mmCIF file of C-alpha atoms in Angstrom:
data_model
loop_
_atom_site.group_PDB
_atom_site.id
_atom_site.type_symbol
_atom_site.label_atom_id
_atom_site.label_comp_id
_atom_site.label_asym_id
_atom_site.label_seq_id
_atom_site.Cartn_x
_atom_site.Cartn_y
_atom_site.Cartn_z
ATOM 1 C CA UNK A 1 -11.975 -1.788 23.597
ATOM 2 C CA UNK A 2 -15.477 -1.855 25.399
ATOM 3 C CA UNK A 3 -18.803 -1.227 24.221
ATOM 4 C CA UNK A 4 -18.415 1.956 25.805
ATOM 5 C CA UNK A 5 -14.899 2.968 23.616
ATOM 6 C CA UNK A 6 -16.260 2.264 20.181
ATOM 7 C CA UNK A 7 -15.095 4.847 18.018
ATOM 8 C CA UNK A 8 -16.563 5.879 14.849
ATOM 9 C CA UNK A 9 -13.847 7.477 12.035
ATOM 10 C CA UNK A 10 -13.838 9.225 8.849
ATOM 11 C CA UNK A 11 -11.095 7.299 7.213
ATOM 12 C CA UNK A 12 -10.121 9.058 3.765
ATOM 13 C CA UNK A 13 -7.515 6.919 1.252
ATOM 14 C CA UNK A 14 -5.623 9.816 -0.833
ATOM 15 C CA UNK A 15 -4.047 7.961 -3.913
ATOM 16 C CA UNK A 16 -3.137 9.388 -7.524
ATOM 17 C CA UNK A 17 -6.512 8.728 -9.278
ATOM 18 C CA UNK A 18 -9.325 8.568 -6.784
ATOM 19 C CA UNK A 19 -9.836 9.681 -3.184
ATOM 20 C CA UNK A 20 -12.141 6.967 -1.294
ATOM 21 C CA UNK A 21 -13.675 7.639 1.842
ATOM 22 C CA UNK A 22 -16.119 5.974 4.575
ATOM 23 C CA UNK A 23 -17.608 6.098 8.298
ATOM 24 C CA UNK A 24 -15.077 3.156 10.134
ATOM 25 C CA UNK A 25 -16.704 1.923 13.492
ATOM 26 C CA UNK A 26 -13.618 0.831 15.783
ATOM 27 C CA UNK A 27 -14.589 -1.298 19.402
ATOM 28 C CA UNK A 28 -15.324 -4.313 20.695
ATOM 29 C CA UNK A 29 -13.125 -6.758 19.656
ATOM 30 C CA UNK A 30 -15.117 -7.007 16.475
ATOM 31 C CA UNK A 31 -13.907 -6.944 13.344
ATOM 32 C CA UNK A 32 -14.032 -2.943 11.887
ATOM 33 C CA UNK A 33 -17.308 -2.084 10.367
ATOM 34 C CA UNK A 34 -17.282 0.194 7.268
ATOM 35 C CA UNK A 35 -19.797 2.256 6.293
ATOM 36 C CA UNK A 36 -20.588 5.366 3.352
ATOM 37 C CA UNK A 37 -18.175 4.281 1.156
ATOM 38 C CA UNK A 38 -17.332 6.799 -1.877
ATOM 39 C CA UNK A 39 -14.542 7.658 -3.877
ATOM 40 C CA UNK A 40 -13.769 11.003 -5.672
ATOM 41 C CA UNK A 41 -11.306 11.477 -8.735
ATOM 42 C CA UNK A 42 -8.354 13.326 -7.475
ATOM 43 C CA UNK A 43 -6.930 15.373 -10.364
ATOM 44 C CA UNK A 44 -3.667 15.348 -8.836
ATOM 45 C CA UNK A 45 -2.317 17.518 -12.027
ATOM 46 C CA UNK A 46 -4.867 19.950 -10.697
ATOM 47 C CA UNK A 47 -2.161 20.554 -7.831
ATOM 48 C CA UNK A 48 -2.307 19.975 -4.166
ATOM 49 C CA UNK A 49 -4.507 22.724 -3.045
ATOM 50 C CA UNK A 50 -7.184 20.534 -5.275
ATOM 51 C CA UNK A 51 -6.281 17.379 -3.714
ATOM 52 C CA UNK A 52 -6.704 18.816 -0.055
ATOM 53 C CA UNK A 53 -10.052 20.218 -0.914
ATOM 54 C CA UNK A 54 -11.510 16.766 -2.391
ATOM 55 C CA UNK A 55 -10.098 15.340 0.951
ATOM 56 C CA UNK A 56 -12.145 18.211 2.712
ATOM 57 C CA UNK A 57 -15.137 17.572 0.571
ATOM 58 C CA UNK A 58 -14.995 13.685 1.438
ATOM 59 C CA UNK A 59 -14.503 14.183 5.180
ATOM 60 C CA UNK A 60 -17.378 16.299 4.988
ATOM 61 C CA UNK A 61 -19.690 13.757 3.287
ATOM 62 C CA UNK A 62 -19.085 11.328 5.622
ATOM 63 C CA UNK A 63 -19.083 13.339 8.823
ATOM 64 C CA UNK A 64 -22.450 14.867 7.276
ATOM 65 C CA UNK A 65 -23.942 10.762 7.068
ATOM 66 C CA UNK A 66 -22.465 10.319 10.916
ATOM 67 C CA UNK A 67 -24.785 13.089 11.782
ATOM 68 C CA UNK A 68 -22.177 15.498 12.096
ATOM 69 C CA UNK A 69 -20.273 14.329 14.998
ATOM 70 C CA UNK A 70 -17.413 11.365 14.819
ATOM 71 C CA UNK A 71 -14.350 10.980 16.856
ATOM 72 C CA UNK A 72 -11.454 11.748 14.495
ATOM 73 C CA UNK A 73 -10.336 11.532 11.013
ATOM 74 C CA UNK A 74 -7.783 9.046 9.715
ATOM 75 C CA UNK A 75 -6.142 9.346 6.469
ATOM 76 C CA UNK A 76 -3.822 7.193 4.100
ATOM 77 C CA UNK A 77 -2.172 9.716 1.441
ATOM 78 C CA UNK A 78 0.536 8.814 -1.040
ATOM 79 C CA UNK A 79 3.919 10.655 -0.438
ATOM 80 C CA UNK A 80 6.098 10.601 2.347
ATOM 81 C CA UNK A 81 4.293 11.521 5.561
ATOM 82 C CA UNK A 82 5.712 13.040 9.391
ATOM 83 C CA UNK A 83 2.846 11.144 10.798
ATOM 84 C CA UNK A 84 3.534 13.049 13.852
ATOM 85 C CA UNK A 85 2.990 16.319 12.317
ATOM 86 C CA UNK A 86 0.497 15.231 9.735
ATOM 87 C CA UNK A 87 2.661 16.355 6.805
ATOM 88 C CA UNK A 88 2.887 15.330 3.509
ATOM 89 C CA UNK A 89 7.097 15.871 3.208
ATOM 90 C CA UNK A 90 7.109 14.523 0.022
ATOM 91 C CA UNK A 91 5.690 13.561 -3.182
ATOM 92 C CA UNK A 92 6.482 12.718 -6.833
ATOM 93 C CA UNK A 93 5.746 14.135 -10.042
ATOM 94 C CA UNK A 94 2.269 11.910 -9.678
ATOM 95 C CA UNK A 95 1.173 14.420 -7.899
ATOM 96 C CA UNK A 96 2.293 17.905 -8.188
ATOM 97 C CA UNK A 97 2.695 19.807 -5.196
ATOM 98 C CA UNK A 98 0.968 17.691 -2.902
ATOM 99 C CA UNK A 99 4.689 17.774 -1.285
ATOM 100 C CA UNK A 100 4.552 20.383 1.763
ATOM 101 C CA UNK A 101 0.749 20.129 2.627
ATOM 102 C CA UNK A 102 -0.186 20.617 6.004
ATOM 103 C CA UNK A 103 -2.684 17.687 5.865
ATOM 104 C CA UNK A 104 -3.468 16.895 9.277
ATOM 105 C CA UNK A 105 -2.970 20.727 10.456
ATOM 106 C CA UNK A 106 -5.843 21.467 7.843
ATOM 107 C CA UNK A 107 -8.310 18.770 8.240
ATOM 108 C CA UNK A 108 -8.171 19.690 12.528
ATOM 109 C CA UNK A 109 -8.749 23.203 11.396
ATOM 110 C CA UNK A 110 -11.623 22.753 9.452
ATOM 111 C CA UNK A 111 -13.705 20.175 11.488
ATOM 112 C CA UNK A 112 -12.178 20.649 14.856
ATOM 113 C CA UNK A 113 -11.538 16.652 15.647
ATOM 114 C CA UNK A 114 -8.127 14.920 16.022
ATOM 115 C CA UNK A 115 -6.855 14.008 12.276
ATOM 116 C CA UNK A 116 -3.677 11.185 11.675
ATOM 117 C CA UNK A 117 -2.054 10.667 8.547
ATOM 118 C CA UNK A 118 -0.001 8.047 7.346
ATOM 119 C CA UNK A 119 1.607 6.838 4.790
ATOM 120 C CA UNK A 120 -1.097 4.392 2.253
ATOM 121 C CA UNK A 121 1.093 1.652 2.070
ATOM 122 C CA UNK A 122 1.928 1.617 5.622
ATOM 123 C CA UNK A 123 -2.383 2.265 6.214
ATOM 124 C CA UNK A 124 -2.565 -0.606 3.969
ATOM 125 C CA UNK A 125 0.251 -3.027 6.030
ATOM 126 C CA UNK A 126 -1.602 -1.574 9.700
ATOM 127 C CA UNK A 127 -5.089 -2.914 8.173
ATOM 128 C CA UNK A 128 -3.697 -6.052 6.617
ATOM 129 C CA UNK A 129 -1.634 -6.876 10.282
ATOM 130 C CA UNK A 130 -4.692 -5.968 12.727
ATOM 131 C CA UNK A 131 -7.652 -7.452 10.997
ATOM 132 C CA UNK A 132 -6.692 -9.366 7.676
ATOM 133 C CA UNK A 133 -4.100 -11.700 6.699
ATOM 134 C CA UNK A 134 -1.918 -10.535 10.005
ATOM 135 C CA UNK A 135 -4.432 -11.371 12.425
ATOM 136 C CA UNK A 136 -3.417 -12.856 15.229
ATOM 137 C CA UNK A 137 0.634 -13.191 14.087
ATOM 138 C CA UNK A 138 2.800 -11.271 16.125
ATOM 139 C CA UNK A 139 4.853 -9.858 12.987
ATOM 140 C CA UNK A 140 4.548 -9.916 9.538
ATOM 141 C CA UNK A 141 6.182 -8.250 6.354
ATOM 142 C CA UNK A 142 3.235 -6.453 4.195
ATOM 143 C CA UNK A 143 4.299 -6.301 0.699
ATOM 144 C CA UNK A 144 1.957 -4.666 -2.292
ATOM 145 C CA UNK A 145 2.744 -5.572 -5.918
ATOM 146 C CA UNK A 146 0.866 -3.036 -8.094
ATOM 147 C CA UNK A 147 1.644 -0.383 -10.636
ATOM 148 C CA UNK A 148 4.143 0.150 -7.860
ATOM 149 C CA UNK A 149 5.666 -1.668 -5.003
ATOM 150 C CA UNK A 150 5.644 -1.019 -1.482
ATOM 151 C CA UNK A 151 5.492 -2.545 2.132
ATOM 152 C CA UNK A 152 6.178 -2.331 5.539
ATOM 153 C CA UNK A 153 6.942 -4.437 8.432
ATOM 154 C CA UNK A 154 4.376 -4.377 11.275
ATOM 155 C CA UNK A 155 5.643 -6.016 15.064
ATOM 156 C CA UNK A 156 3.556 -6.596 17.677
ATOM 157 C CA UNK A 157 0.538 -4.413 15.672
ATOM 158 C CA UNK A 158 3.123 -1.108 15.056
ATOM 159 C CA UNK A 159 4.865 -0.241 11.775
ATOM 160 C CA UNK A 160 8.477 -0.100 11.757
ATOM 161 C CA UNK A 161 8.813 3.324 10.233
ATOM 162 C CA UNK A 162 12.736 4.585 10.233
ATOM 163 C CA UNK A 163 14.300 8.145 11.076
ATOM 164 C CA UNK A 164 13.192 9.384 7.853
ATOM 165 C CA UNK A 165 9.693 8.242 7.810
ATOM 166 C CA UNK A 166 11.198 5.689 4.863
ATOM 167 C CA UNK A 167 11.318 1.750 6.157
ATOM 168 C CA UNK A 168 9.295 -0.126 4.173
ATOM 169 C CA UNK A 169 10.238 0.997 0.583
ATOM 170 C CA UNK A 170 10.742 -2.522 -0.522
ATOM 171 C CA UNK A 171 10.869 -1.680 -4.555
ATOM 172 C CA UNK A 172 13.860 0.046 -3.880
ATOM 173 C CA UNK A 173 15.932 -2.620 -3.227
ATOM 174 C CA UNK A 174 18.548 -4.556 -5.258
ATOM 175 C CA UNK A 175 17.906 -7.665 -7.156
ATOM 176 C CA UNK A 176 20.352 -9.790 -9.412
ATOM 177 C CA UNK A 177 16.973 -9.036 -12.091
ATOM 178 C CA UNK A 178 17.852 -5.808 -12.436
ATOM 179 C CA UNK A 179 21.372 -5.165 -12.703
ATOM 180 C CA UNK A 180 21.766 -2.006 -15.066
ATOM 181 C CA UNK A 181 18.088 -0.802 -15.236
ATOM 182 C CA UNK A 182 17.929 2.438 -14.146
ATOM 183 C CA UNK A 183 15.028 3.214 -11.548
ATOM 184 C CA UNK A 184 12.537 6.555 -11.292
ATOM 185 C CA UNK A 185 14.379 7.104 -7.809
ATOM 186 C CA UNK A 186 17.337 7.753 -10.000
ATOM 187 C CA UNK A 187 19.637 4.893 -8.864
ATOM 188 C CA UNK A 188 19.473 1.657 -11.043
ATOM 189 C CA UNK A 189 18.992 -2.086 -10.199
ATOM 190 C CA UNK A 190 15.927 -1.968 -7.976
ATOM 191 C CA UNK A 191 13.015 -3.939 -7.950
ATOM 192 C CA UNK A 192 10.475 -1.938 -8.682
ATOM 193 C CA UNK A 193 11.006 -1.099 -12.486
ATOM 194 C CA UNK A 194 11.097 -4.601 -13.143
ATOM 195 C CA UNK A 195 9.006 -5.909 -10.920
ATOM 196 C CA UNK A 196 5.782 -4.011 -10.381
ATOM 197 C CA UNK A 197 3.400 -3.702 -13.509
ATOM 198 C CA UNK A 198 4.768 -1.151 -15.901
ATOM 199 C CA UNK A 199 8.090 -3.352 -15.822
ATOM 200 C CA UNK A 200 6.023 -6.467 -16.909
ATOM 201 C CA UNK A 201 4.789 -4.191 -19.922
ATOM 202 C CA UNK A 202 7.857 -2.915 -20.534
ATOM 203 C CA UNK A 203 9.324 -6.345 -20.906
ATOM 204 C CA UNK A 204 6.344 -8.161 -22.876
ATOM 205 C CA UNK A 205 7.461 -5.227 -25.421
ATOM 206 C CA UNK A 206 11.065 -5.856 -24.999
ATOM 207 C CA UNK A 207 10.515 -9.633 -25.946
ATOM 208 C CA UNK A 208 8.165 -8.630 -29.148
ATOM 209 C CA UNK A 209 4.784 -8.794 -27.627
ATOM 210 C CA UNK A 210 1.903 -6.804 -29.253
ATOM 211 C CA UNK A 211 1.662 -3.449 -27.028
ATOM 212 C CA UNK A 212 -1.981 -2.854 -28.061
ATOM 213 C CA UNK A 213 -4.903 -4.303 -26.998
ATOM 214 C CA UNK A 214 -7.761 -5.963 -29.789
ATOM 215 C CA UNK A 215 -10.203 -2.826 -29.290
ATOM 216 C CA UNK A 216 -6.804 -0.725 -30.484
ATOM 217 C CA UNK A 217 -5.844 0.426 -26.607
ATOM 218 C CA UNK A 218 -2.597 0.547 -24.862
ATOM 219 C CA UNK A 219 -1.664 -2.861 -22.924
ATOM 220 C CA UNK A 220 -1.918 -3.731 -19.303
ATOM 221 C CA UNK A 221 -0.949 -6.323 -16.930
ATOM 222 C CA UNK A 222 -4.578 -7.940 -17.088
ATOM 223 C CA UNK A 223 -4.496 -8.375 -20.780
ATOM 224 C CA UNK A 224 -0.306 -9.496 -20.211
ATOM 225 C CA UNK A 225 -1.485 -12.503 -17.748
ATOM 226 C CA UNK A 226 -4.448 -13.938 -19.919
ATOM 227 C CA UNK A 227 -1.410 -14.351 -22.819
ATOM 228 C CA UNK A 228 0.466 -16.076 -20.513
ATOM 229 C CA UNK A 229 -1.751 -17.928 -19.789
ATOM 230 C CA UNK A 230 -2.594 -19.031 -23.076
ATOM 231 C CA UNK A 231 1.081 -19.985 -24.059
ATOM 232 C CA UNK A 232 2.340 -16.111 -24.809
ATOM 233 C CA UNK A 233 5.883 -17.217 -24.388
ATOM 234 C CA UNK A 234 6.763 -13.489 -24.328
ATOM 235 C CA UNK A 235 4.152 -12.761 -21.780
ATOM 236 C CA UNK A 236 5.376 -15.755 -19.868
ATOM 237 C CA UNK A 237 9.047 -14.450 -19.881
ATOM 238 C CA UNK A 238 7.528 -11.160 -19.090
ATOM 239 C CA UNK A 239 5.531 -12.024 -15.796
ATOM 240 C CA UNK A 240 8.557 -14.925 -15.060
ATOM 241 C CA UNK A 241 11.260 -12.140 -14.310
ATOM 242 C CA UNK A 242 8.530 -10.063 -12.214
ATOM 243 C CA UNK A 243 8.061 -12.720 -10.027
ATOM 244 C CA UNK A 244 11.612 -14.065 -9.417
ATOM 245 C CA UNK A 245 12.510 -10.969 -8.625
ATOM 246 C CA UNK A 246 9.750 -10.429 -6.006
ATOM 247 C CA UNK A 247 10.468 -13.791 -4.744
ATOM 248 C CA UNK A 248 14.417 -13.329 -4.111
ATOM 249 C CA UNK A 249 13.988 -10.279 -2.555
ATOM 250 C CA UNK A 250 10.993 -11.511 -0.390
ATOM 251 C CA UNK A 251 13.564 -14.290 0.586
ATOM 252 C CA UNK A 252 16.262 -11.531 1.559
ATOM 253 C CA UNK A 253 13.303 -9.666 3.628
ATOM 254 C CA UNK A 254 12.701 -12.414 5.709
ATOM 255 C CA UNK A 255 16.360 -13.430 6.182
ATOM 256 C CA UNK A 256 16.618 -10.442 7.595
ATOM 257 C CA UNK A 257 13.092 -9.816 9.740
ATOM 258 C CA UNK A 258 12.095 -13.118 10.574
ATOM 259 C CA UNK A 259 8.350 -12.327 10.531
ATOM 260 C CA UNK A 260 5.711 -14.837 11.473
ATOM 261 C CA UNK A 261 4.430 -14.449 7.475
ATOM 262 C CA UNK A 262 4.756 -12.385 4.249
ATOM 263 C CA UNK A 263 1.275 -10.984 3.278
ATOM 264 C CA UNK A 264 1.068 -10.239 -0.558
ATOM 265 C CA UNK A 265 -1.123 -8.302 -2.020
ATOM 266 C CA UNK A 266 -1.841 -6.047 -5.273
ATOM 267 C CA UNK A 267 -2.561 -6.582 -8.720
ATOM 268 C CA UNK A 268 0.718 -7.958 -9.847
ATOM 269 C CA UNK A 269 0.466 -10.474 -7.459
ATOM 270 C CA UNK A 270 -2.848 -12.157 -8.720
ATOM 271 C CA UNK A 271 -0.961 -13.142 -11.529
ATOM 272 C CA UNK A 272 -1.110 -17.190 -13.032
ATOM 273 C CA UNK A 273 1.396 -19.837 -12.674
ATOM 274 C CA UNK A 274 4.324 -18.460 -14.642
ATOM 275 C CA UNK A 275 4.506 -15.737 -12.236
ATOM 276 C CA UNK A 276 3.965 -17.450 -9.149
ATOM 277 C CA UNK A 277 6.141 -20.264 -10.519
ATOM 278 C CA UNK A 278 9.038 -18.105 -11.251
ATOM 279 C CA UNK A 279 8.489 -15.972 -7.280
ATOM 280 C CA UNK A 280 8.800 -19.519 -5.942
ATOM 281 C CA UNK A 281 12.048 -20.024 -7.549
ATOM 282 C CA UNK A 282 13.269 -16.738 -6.313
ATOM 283 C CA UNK A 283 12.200 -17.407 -3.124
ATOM 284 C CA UNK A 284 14.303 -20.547 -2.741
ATOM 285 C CA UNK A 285 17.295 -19.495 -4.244
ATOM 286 C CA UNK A 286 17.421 -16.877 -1.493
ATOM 287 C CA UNK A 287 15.805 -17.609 1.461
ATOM 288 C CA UNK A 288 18.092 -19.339 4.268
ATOM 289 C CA UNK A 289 17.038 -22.718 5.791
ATOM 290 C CA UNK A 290 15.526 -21.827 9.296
ATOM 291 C CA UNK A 291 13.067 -19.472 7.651
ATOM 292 C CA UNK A 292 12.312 -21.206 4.698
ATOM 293 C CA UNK A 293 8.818 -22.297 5.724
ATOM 294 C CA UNK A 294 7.763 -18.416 6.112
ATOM 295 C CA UNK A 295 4.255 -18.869 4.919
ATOM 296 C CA UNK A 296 3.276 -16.111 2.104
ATOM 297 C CA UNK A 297 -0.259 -15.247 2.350
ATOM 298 C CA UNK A 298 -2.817 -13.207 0.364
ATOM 299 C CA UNK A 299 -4.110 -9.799 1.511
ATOM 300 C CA UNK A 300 -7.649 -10.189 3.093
ATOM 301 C CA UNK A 301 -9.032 -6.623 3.188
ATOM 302 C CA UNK A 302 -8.119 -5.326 -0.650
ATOM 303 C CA UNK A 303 -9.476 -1.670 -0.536
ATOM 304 C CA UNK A 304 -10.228 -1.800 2.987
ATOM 305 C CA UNK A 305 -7.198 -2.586 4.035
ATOM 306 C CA UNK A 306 -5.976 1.557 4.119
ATOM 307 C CA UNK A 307 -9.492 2.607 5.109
ATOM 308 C CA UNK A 308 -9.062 0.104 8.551
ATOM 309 C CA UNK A 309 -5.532 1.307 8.568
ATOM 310 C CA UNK A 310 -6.025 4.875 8.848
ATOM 311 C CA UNK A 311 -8.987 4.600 11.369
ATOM 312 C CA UNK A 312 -6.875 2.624 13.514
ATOM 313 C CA UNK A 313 -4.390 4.958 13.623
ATOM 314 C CA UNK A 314 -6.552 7.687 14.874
ATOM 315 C CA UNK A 315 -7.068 5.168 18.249
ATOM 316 C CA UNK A 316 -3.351 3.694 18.690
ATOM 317 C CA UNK A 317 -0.801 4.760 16.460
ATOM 318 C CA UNK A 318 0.094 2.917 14.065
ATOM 319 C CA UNK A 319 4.255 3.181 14.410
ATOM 320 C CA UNK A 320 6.502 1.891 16.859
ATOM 321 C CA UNK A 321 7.612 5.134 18.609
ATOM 322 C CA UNK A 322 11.656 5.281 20.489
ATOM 323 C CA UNK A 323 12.149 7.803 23.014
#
């Protein structure tokens, strides 16, 4: 892109606490620039009509800082997303009927620029392959470990989407760690509720870990790891089983995609030796011999990542398109 092409973008990051926003500055070869950064709650309970106006409210603030003229408006929204229509076709019970919201179709409306939406995992794998840990490969598998887990596969800079707007749901697939546990999607086995963070909680608790925290709160994964780390054998069992499981099925993934590397990213995977011990192990039990040497790397961009995402998709899509 010349000097002449750069773009700037209101990139907006819809998620089930907070809504984060910021002025991206696409062009030139460099590296994206971000600007204005802010963040919003989003009171999903409050129902999707609320979410859509705090995503109104945000694009406002930052076209208002551009000096009320940009080039388009990018966003990364949980759900399931027609990122050719801009529609969110589908959410969970995180967020009440945010399902069936004309996203794009109202953000054009109201400030009369192009708008793109996209799933925020895949907004997180599109930053993570252009400009963080994917730079320069030509594919790579984009895996986030969090209170959830989700990825995509990115070739050649374009997401691998599916006919139903669904590649890349990663947590959803079968692992020998999880034979018999039933999953939110309603089938059992997956990764996901073993895997991501509740399932660590769930199974320091299962083991006979303390649930609470010394000031009397409920436990989290931060409070899980620095056990583990100080000889919690239940927190070590706990994180161990998260991260096998992320490692065989990691080793499956790229028996079956050959990327040029696995980028990690997420809470989860920040974990300490037990964990990372354990996805090792995984990892080799599965993985075949001509890919073994798949280099895992870690995520570059953090919150960026679905901010540089969705602005890029407003300038090339994001998805590899069939005719």
């Amino acid at each position: 892109m010349a000097q002449s092409e750069v773009k700037k973008i209101v990139a907006i990051d819809i998620g089930g606490t907070k809504v984060a926003s910021a002025l991206v500055t696409l062009g030139d070869g460099q590296k994206p620039r971000i600007e204005a950064y802010g963040k919003l709650p989003t009171e999903a309970k409050k129902g999707g009509r609320h979410v859509l106006q705090v995503a109104i409210d945000s694009a406002r603030r930052v076209i208002e800082y551009a000096g009320g003229t940009v080039d388009g408006i990018g966003v990364s929204s949980g759900g399931v997303i027609d990122p050719k229509t801009g529609d969110v076709t589908y959410a969970n019970d995180m967020m009440p009927s945010w399902g069936g919201t004309h996203l794009g179709a109202e953000l054009e409306r109201e400030f009369g620029v192009p708008a793109r939406v996209q799933n925020d995992v895949h907004a997180h794998a599109l930053g993570e392959a252009r400009w963080g840990g994917g730079l320069g490969k030509t594919s790579c598998l984009v895996v986030a470990v969090g209170t959830g887990i989700g990825g995509a596969y990115v070739e050649r800079g374009h997401i691998m989407l599916g006919v139903h707007n669904e590649a890349g749901h990663i947590g959803h697939v079968s692992c020998s760690d999880a034979v018999g546990i039933p999953c939110s999607c309603g089938a059992t086995g997956h990764l996901e509720p073993i895997a991501a963070g509740p399932g660590i909680i769930e199974r320091y608790i299962e083991l006979g870990g303390d649930a609470t925290l010394p000031d009397g709160g409920p436990m989290d994964g931060a409070e899980i790891d620095r056990r583990a780390a100080a000889g919690d054998q239940a927190a070590i069992a706990a994180e161990a089983r998260s991260g096998h499981a992320i490692g065989e099925v990691l080793g499956s993934m790229v028996n079956m995609f050959d990327p040029d590397c696995v980028i990690l990213s997420g809470s989860v995977a920040q974990c300490g030796p037990a964990w990372h011990d354990a996805m090792e192990k995984g990892w080799n039990e599965a993985v075949m011999p001509p890919v073994a040497k798949t280099p895992i790397v870690t995520g570059e961009l953090g919150g960026d990542a679905p901010l540089i995402g969705a602005a890029e998709n407003v300038i090339s899509s994001g998805y590899v398109e069939f005719a």
